[in-house]
Each structure stands twice: as C-alpha cells, then as structure tokens.
XYZ file of C-alpha atoms in Angstrom:
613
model
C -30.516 -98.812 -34.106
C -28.888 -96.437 -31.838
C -30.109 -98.745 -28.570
C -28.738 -101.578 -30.327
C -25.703 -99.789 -30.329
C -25.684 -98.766 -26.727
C -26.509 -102.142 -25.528
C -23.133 -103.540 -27.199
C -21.061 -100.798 -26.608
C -20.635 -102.480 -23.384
C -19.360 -105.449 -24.519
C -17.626 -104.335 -27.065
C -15.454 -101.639 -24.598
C -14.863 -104.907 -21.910
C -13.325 -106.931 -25.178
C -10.985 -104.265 -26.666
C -10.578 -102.450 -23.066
C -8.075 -104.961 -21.664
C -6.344 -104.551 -25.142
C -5.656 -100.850 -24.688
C -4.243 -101.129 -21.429
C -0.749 -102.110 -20.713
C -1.550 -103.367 -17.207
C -2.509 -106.383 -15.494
C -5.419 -105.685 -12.484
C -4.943 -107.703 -9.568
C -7.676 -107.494 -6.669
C -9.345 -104.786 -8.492
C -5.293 -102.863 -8.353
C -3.834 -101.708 -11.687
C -0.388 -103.243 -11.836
C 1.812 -101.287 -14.707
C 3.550 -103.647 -16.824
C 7.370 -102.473 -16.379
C 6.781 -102.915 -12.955
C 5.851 -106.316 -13.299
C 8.538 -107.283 -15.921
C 11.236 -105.486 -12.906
C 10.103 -108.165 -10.403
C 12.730 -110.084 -9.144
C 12.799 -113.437 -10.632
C 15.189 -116.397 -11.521
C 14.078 -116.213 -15.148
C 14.252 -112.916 -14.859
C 15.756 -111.677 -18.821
C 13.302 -114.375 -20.695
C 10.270 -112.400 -18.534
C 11.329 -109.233 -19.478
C 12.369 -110.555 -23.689
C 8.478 -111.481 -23.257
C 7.176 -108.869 -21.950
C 8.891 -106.836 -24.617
C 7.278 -109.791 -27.735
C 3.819 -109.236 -25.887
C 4.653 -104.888 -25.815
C 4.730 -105.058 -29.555
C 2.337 -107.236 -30.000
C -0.218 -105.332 -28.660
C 1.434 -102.218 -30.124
C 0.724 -104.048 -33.979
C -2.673 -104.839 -32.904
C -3.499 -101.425 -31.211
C -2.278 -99.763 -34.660
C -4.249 -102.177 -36.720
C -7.486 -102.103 -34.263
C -7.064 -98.066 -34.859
C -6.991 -98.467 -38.510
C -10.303 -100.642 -38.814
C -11.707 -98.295 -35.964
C -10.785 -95.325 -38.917
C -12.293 -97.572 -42.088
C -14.719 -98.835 -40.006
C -15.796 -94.730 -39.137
C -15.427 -93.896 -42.986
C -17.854 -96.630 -43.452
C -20.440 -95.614 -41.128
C -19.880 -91.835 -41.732
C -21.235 -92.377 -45.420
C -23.878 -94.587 -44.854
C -25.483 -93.591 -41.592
C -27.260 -90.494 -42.005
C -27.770 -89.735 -38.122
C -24.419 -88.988 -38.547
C -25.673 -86.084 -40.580
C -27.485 -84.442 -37.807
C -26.966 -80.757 -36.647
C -25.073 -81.315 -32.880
C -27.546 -79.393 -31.340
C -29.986 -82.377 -32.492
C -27.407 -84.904 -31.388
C -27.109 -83.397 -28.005
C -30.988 -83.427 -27.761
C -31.327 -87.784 -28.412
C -28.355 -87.736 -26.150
C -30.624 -86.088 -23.325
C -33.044 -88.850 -23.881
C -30.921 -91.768 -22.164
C -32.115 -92.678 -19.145
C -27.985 -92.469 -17.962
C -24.720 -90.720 -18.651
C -23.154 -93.934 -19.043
C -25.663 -94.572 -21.674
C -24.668 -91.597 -23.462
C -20.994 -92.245 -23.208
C -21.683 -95.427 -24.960
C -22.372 -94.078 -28.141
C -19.077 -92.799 -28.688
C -18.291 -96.131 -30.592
C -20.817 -95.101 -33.293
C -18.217 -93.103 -35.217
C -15.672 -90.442 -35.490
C -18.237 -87.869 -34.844
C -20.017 -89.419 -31.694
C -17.095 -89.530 -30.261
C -16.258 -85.944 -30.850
C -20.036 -84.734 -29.935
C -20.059 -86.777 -26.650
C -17.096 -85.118 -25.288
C -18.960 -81.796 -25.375
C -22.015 -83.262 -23.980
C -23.102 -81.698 -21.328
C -26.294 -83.405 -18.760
C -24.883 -83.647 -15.231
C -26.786 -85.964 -12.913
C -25.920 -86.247 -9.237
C -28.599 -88.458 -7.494
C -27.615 -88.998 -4.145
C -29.367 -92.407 -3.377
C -27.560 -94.049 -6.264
C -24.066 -92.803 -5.177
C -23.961 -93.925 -1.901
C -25.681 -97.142 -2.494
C -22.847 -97.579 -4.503
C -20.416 -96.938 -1.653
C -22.303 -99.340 0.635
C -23.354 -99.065 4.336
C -21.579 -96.227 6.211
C -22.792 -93.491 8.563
C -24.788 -90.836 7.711
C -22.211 -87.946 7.755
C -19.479 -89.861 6.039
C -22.123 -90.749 3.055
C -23.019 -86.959 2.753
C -19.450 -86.216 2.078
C -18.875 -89.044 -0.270
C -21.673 -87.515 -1.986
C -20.463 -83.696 -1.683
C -17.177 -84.637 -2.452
C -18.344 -86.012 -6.012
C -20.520 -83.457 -7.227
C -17.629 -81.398 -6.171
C -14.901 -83.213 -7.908
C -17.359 -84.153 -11.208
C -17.991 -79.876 -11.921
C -14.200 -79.617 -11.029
C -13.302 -81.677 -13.591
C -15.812 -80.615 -16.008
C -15.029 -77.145 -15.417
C -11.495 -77.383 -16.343
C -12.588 -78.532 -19.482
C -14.225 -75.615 -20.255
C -17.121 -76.881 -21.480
C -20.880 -75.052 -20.467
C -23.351 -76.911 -18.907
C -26.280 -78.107 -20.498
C -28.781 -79.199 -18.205
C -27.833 -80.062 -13.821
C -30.017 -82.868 -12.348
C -29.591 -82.872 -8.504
C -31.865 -85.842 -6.723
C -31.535 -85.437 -2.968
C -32.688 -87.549 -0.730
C -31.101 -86.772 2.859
C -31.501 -82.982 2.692
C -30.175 -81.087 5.658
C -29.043 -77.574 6.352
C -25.551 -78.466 6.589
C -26.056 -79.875 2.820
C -27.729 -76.493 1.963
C -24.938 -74.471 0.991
C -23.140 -77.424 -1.342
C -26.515 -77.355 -3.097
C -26.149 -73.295 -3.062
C -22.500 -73.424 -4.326
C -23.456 -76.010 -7.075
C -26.195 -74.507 -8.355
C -24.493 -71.241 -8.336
C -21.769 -72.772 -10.774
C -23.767 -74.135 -13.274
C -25.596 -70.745 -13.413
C -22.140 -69.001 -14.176
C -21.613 -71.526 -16.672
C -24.892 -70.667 -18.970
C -26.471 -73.915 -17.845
C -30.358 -74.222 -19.883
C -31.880 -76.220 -17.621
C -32.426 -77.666 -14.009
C -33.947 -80.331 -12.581
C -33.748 -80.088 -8.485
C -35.562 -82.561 -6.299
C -35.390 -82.240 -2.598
C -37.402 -85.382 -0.995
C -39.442 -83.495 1.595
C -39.363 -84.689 5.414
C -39.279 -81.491 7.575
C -37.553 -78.561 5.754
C -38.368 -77.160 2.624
C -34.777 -76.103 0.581
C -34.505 -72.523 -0.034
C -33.930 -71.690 -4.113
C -30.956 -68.966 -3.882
C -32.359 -65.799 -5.646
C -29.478 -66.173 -8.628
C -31.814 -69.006 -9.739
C -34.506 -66.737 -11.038
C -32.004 -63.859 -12.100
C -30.613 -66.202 -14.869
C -30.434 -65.036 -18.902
C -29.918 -68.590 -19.928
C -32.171 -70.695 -18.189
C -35.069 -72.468 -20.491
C -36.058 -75.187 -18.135
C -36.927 -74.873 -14.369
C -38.447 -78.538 -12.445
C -38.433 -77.739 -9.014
C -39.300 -81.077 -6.329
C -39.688 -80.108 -3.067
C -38.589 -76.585 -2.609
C -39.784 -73.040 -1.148
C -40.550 -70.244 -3.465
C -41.083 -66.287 -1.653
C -43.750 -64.456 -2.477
C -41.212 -61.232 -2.543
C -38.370 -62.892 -4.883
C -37.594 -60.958 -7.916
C -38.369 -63.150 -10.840
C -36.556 -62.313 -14.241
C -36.114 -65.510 -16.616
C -36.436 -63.817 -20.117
C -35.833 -67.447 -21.434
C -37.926 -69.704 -19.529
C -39.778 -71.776 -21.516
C -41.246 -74.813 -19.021
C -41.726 -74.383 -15.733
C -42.442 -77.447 -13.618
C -43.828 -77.306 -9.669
C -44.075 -80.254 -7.553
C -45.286 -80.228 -3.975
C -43.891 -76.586 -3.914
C -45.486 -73.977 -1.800
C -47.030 -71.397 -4.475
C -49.296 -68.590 -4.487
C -51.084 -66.356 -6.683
C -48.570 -63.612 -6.160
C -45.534 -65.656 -7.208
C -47.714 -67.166 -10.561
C -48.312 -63.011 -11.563
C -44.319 -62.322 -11.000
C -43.204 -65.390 -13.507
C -46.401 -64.316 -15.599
C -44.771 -60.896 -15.956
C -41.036 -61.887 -15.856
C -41.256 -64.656 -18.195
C -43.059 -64.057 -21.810
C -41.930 -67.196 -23.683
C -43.559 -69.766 -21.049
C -44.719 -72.684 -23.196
C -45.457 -75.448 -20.362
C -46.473 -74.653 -16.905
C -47.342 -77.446 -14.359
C -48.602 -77.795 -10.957
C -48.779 -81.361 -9.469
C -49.484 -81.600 -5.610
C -48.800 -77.786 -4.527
C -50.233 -76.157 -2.049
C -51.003 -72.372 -1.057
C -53.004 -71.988 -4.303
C -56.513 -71.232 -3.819
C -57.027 -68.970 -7.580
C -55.145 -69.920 -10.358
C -55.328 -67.649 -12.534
C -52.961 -67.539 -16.426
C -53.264 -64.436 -18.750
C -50.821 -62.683 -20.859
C -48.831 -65.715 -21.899
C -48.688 -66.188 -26.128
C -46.977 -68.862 -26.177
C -48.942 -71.179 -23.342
C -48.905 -74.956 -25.160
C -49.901 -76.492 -22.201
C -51.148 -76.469 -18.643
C -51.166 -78.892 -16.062
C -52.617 -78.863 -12.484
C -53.229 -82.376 -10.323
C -53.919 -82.404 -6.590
C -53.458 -79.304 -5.887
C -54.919 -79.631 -2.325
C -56.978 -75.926 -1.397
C -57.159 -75.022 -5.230
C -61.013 -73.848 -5.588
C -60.771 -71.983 -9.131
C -59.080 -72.040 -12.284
C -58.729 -69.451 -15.039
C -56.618 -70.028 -18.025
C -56.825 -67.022 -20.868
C -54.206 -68.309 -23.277
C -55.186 -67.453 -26.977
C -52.884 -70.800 -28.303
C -53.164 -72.963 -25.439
C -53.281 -76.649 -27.078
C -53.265 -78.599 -23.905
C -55.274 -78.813 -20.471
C -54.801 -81.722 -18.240
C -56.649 -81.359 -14.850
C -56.705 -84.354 -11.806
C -58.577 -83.735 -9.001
C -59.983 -85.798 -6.111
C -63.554 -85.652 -5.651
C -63.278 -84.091 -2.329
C -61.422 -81.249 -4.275
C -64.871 -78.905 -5.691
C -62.644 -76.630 -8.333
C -64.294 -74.428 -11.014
C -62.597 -73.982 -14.278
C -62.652 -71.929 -16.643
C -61.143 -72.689 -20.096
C -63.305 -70.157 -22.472
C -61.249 -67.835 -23.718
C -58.590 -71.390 -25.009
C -60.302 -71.459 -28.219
C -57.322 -73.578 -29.667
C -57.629 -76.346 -27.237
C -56.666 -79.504 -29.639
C -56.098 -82.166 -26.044
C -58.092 -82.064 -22.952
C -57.914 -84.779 -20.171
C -59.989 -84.194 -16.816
C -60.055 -86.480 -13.313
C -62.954 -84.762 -12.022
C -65.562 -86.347 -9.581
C -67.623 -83.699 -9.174
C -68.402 -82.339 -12.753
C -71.958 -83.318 -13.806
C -73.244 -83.757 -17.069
C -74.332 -80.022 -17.666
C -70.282 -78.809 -16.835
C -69.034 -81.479 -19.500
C -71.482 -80.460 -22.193
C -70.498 -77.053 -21.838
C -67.046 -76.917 -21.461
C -67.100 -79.334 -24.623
C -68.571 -76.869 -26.574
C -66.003 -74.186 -25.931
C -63.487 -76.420 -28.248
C -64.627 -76.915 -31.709
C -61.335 -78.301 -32.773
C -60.802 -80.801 -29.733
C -59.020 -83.779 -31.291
C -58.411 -86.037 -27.895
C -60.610 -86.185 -25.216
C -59.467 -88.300 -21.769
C -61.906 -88.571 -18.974
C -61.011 -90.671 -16.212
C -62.941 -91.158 -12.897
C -65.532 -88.714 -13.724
C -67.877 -90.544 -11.354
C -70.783 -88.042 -11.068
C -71.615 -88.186 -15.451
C -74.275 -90.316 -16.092
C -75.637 -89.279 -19.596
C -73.401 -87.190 -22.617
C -73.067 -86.486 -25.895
C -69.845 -86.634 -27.583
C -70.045 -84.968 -30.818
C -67.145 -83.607 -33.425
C -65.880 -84.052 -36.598
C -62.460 -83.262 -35.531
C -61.925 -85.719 -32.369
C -59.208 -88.588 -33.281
C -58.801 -90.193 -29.564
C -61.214 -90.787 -26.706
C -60.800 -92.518 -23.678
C -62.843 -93.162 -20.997
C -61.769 -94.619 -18.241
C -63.274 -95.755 -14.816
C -66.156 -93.198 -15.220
C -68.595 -95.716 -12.885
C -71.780 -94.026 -13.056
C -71.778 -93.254 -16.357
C -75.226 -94.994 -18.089
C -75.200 -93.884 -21.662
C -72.359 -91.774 -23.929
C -73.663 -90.966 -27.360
C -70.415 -90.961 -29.796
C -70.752 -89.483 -32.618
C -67.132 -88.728 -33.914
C -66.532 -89.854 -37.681
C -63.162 -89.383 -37.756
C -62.219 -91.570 -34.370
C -59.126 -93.691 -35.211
C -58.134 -94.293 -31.344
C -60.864 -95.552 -28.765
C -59.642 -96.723 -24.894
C -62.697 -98.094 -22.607
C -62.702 -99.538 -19.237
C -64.871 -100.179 -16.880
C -67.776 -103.172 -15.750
C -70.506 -101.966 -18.162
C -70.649 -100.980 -21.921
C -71.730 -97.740 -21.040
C -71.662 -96.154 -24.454
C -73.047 -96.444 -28.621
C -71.436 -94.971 -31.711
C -73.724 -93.382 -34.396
C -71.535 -94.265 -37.626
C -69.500 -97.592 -37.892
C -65.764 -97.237 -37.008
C -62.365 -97.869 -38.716
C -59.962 -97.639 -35.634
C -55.871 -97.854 -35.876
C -55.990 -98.391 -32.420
C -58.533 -99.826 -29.816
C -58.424 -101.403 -26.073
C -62.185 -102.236 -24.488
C -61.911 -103.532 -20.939
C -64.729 -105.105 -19.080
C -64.223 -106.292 -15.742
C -65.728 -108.116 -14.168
C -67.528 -110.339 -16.465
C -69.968 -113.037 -14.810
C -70.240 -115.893 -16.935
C -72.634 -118.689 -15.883
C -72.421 -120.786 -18.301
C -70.709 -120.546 -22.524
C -74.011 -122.611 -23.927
C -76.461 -120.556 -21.856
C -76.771 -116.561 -21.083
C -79.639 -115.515 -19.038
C -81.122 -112.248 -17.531
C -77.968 -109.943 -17.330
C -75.519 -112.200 -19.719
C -78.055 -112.484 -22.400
C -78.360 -108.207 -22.293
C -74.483 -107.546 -21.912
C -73.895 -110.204 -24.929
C -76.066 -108.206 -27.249
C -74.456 -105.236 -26.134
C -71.275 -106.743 -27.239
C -72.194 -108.322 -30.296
C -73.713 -104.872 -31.312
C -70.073 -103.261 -30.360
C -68.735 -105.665 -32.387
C -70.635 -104.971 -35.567
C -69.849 -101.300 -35.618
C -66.371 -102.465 -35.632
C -66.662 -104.785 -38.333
C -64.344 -102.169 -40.216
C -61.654 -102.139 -37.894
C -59.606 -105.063 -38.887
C -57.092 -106.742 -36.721
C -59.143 -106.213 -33.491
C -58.075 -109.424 -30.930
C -60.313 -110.676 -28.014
C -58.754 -111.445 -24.960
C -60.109 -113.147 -22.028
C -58.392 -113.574 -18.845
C -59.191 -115.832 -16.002
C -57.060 -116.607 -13.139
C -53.660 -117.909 -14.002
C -54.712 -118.384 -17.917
C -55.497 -116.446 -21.031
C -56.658 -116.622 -24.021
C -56.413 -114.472 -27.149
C -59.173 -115.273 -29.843
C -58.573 -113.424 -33.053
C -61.511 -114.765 -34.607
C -64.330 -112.090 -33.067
C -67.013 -113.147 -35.023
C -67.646 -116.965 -33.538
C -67.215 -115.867 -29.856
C -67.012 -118.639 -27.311
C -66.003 -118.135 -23.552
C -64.873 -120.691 -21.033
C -67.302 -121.303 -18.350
C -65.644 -119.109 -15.528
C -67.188 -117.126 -12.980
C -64.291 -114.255 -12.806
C -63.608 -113.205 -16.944
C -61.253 -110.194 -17.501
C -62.300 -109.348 -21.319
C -60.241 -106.975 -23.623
C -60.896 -105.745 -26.857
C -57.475 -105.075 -28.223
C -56.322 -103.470 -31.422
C -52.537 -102.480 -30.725
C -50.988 -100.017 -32.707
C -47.441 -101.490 -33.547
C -48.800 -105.035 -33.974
C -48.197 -108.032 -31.839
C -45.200 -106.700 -30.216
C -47.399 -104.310 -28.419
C -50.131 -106.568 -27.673
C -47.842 -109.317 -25.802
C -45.960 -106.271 -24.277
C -49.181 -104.596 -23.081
C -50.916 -108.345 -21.588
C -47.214 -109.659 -20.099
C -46.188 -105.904 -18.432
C -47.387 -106.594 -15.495
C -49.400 -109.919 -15.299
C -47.941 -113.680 -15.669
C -50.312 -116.198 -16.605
C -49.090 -120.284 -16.630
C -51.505 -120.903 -19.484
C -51.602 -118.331 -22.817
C -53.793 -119.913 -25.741
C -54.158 -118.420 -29.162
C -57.299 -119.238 -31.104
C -57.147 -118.157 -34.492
C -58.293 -119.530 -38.202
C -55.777 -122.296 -40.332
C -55.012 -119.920 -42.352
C -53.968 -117.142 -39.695
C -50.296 -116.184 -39.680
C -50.997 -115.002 -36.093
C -50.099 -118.032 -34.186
C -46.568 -118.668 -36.161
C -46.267 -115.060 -35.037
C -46.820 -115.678 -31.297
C -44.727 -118.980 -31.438
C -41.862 -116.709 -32.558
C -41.653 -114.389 -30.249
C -42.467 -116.509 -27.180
C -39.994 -119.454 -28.111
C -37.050 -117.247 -29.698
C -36.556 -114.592 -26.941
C -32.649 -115.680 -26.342
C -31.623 -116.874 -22.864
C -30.402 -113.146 -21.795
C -32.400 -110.644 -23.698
C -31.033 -107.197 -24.786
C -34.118 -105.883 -25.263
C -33.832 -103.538 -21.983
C -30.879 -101.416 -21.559
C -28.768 -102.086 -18.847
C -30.115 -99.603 -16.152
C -33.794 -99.784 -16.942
C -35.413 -100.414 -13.762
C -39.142 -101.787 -14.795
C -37.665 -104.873 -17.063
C -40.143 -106.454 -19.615
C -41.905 -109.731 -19.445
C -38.637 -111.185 -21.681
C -36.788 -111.027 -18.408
C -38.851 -112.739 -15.680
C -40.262 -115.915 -18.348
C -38.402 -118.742 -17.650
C -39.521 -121.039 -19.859
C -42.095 -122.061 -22.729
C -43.968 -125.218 -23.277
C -46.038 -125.905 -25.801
C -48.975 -127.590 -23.447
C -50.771 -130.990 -25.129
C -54.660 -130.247 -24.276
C -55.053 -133.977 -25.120
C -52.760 -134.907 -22.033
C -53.380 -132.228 -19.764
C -56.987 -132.990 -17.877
C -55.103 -133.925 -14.530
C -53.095 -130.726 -14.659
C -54.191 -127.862 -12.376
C -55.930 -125.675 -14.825
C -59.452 -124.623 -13.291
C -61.422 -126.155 -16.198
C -59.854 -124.202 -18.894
C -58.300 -127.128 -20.831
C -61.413 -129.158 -20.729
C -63.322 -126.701 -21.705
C -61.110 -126.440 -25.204
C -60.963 -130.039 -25.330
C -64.838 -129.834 -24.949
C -65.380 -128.122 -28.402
C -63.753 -129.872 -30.871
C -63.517 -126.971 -33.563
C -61.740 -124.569 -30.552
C -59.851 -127.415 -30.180
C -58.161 -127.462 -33.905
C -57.894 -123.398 -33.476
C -56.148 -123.284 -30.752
C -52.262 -123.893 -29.594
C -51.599 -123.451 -25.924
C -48.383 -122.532 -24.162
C -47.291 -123.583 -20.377
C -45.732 -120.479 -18.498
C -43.161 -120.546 -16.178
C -41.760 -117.384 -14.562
C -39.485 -116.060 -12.418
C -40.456 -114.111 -9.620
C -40.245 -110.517 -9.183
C -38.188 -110.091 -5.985
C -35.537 -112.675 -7.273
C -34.886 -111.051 -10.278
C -34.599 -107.687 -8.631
C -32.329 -109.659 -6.354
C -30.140 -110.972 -9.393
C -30.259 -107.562 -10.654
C -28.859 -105.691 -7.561
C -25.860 -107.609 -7.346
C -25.268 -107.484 -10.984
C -25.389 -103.523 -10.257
C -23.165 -103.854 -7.635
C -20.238 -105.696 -9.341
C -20.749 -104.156 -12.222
C-alpha cells in the first residue's frame, strides 16, 4: 500500500502542482503572474480583467482542493491504521526508501505524514549522483558543486532546528583538499545528536582519516565505515554503539579490544575485505547477535566467545587457511560458511557445538565429500556449489526450506519432506535422448525420481527445464518428460509467495523467446501465468522510480501466444516438435513467444528519463 502510494504521489504532485502556483514557467524560468498581466499590450485591461477571472478561479479551486485534501485526511486518518503508528516507527519505514524523494512522497498520505516527514531526518549526499546531475564540467568546479550542496542542504536543515537522524556521505573523488568539508560535515551532524553514519570513501590512493570526535560521540548507534583509516592509539568511547560495520578498512587486534571495551551494547559487528587482521578475537560482548567476517585477506584465526551470539556468517577463499572457533556460541540459531578448506571432520564438529542450529548455508565448501546433517531443530538448508561433495545424509524432520545447486544430486533425506519452500538446481543435465536413458541418465533419473518421492508431501513443487532461448515449466512432476536437448538447466521450484515469485525468480535475470507451461485441464496454473504475462500494462509501476535493477515487467516487449501447430519452420532448436511429437504434452501445454528489450537500451531510455526528470 504505502509503495502504491509513493509511486503516485508523483503524479499526483505534477497534476495539482501547476494548480498551486500562480506562475507560468517559460524555458524552465518561473514567470510571476502580475508581471505577466503588467506586460505592455494593446488589449492590455481585458488581459489583466482575465487574469484577475483566472486569480479567483484558482483561488475557489485551491480552497475547495484544500477542503477535500482535509475530508479526504479525516477519511484516511480513521481508516488507515499505519496512521496509528508511534513516529519513532514511522521514521524507521521512512529509512527504508531507497531515496529522500521517496520519503517526501508520502506526505500525501495524510495530515500526519505530512507533519512526520517534515521532521524526518536521513541526509544522503552521494557525490556521483550530484554531479551527474550537473553534467560534464571539470574536476574542481564539480567538487564545489558538490561541497557547496552538502553545505547549503545542513544549512538549511540546521535552521530548522531539527536533529539529525542518520548522515550518508558516498564519495567518490576523495582528495585532501575535500578532507576537511568531510571533517566539518561530519563534525555537525555529531553536534546535532545524529544516531547513525554511513561514510564511504571509494579507495584509489589515500585512505580518509575518521576525525577523533567520531568515536567520542554519546549518541551514535550506527557506525558503516567504506574505505577509511582507523589508529591503533584513538580513544574509542561509543557507550551507544550498537552495529558496527568495516569495509576494506585497515583494522587490528588492538583497535577490535578498544571498541570491545568502549562499547558494551554492540549487537552486529562486521568485517568484509579488511586487512591488518591476523587474530580475531570477540569476548565480553552480551549482547553480540551477529558476526560477520568475508575476505579478510591475512586473517588466520577466529575466536568468537559471545554467550547470545545468534548469527555467524564466514566467506573465505580457499587460499585463505583460517581456524575458527565458535564453542563457547552455544545459542547459535544461523550459521553460513564459504570455506574451501574445511574437511568433513571440521564440519561435523563444529555442527555439534549448536544443538539449536535452525539454518545452515554452505556454499563452495569444495573440500566435503561425505556428512551427516542431523537435528530436530534445523528449518533451512542450503547447499550450494559444494563440488566435491559425494553423499550428505539429511536427517532434519522439521525442514520446511531446502536450496540445492550444483551438477550432481549429491544428497538423501531419511524421513519424507513437507517443504514451504524448495529450489533444486542441476546443471548441466546431458540428455541423449527423452525415450531412452542409458549408463549415467538411467542412474541420475532414479536419483531424481527417488527425490521426487520423498517430496510427494510437498505440494505445489514446479519443474522447470531450461534450454537455450526456451523454457518450460511442468507442474505435473509425476509424468516427467524432457525435450531431447543436449544442454538442460533443471529446477525444482517451490516458491514461497506463489507464482509471483516463481516468474520473478526465472525472468530476473534471464529472457527466454519461448516459455511453455505444462500443467493438467483442470490446473488453474496456466490461467494464472496467462494473467500475469498478458496484463502487465504498457508502463508498469511495479518498480519505484529510482530502482536501478528493474524487473522482467520492464524489458518484455511483447507476448504471443505461439501456435505449436504452425510453428515447425520457426527457429526453435527442436523444442516445438518435440511437444508436437507427444500428443498428450501437446493438449497440456500453452506456449508463449517472447520478445524483449535489451538491457543497454532500456538503461539508455532510463538515463535520459533521469535526466529530464
């Protein structure tokens, strides 16, 4: 509801905008209109006796626009209860937006957005977006464009005297001469009890140097530092700091013991591509949730002591030999590892340490080859590019969310399973022939029918095969037939939120010309996929305006509903003949013809759109 919202607050501000205003805008100039109705002119009185008609005109219809925009708030204010929220809440689905435009839109919700959105408080200054937005200039004059808005943006914020909430700064062309801006703004929002910061420096040569009144700050819950230089010597005191996020940051043991000691109420501490750690070692924190480390290039141990910690996430390449140590986190409810080099004996044990895991995520694992995967309390697994692995034993009764890929069918459940949620993928799958399996396609079909049967209970499982330029999703997993191709993509699907998620998660990122559904007469599946593939509206409003990655909705082009009867000249590498081959396929199945734009010339479209907008 509330992106609905946002997406026509837009148009609803450019139709009542020009209504407001008693201007006319000429080459992008505001004209007022006394001056206008001043211009000399022959007809000169009957301009200005219309001028003053149109006046009150728009002076009726502003008074009666404001008195629906009042019944219209009364209206709202009574039935919506978001309305109802705390502020505090409101300010917190506010910081969700991906924009402060965004949030500004919401203001036509009601009487109260508007009130709560003036008080808002997220500043975000990214400098790549600004002076894209003033076009092509030299370097120096785009730094002060930049300066010069961050500068006038806290001015004017300031004078409202309003506190600051959270201060993004994205910098891309850091320089020393850019240093003490950074210094001076950073400084300001500190004064003015900001909560959080989010600072990333894009690193080519110089590291920027945090000024020490970061770390001396009684307000601060939320540090994510990008790019930046830490001392070993600074005096750390955040008594509030709650998350603490390091990216390629220079770090050592002696600056993790200082925050340690400093800060009592960390909750979520993570490391991604640091460097100077060789130990990391966590104790003494109560509150530890959750710790992440990935890539942290020299890091050769890890010791976490943290009583409540409920999540470890580790990535690691598997040139990167690091020991860890997770004993003492008898709590640990998530664990997800990217380890190449720990063997079957490591995974065993450090399994054992968690009696109340309840998701497991191993990915590119490569040197487990047999395990066991046994507990009662385990409710997601996923396994994921673990190559080597030969045989994983799964016996978890209470699994309602399995993910799987990889080229082999590397593991067997001991119970049958009821999963919510489910997404097998094999590739690649050699198919010689759909009438005939021999040798290795006879072995990895009983595998799969065997799969299969132990999720017999798990209704609403789809098969889909992918091949080329087509696809084809085959609801029906119990008659299984496969088109004669030599390069098969198959996917065991189960989505979550239904087929919404299914055609989002096979369109994301992949555009096939041919998409066939094979389902029962009696299905309701196909009238589903019909739906949502031929009713999609010409400009879809399903992504907000300043969403970068753009679903499949905005790059299809058109739908045809392909006739297999009249379609064995068409380029489809023997997938329509091979439907048309089996006649009760055939009667399953309706196929649609694809056609899609491509990336770069929607991105094109898309820029300019951005740039007049």
């Amino acid at each position: 509801m509330l992106r609905r919202a946002l997406q026509k607050s837009s148009r609803k501000k450019m139709c009542m905008g020009e209504k407001k205003k008693d201007s006319i805008c000429v080459d992008e100039r505001t004209i007022p209109m006394d001056l206008v109705s001043q211009t000399p002119s022959v007809c000169g009185k009957r301009r200005r006796r219309s001028f003053n008609t149109i006046n009150k005109t728009i002076g009726q219809r502003r008074k009666l626009s404001e008195e629906h925009l009042d019944k219209l708030d009364q209206r709202v204010e009574s039935k919506d209860l978001i309305t109802q929220l705390p502020e505090y809440i409101i300010h917190h689905i506010l910081s969700f937006l991906d924009d402060t435009k965004d949030a500004a839109r919401t203001s036509i919700l009601s009487r109260k957005w508007r009130h709560i959105w003036t008080s808002f408080s997220v500043l975000i200054f990214d400098q790549h977006k600004i002076q894209q937005q003033v076009g092509r200039q030299d370097i120096r004059n785009m730094k002060k464009v930049f300066t010069d808005f961050v500068d006038n943006s806290l001015k004017n914020h300031l004078e409202r005297k309003l506190s600051i909430q959270k201060l993004v700064l994205h910098i891309t062309r850091y320089d020393l001469e850019l240093a003490p801006h950074m210094e001076q703004w950073i400084n300001i929002a500190i004064e003015n009890n900001m909560k959080e910061l989010d600072l990333h420096v894009v690193k080519k040569s110089k590291r920027y140097k945090l000024p020490p009144t970061i770390f001396a700050s009684k307000t601060i819950t939320g540090l994510r530092l990008h790019g930046c230089m830490l001392k070993s010597h600074c005096n750390i005191k955040l008594p509030k700091l709650q998350k603490l996020y390091l990216r390629k940051v220079f770090v050592d043991q002696q600056i993790i013991d200082n925050l340690i000691s400093s800060c009592p109420l960390i909750e979520d501490l993570r490391f991604i591509h640091c460097t100077g750690l060789k130990v990391l070692r966590v104790s003494g924190l109560l509150k530890l949730d959750r710790v992440e480390v990935h890539h942290c290039h020299g890091l050769e141990e890890i010791e976490v002591k943290a009583p409540n910690l409920q999540t470890f996430w580790y990535c690691g390449k598997e040139s990167m030999h690091c020991k860890i140590d997770l004993v003492a986190c008898v709590s640990l409810k998530r664990l997800t590892l990217e380890d190449g080099n720990m063997t079957d004996e490591m995974f065993q044990d450090r399994l054992a340490s968690f009696p109340f895991l309840e998701k497991l995520d191993l990915s590119k694992c490569n040197k487990l080859k047999n395990i066991t995967i046994s507990s009662v309390w385990l409710r997601r697994l996923v396994l994921r590019g673990c190559k080597n692995l030969v045989e994983a034993d799964i016996d978890a009764p209470n699994l309602f969310s399995f993910e799987f890929k990889g080229d082999k069918m590397p593991f067997s459940f001991s119970n049958p399973l009821s999963l919510k949620e489910a997404k097998f993928s094999f590739e690649p799958v050699h198919i010689r022939s759909y009438n005939h399996h021999g040798g290795e396609d006879a072995l990895w079909f009983a595998r799969l029918r065997k799969l299969l049967e132990k999720l017999k209970h798990s209704n609403g499982l789809k098969l889909v095969v992918r091949s080329r330029k087509n696809v084809i999703i085959h609801e029906n997993l119990e008659e299984i037939l496969l088109p004669p191709q030599s390069d098969l993509k198959l996917e065991i699907i189960k989505p979550s939120m239904g087929l919404e998620d299914l055609l989002d998660n096979l369109l994301r990122t992949w555009h096939p010309e041919i998409l066939s559904v094979v389902s029962s007469p009696s299905s309701e599946f196909p009238k589903l996929v019909h739906e949502k593939m031929m009713h999609r509206g010409e400009n879809p409003n399903c992504c907000t305006y300043n969403t970068r990655n753009k679903c499949w909705r905005h790059f299809l082009k058109g739908v045809k509903i392909e006739n297999v009867e009249a379609a064995a000249g068409k380029r489809t590498f023997g997938w329509i003949p091979w439907l048309k081959s089996s006649p009760t396929v055939l009667h399953q199945t309706i196929s649609y013809r694809l056609s899609w734009e491509s990336v770069e010339r929607m991105l094109s479209k898309w820029r300019m759109m951005r740039l007049y907008a």
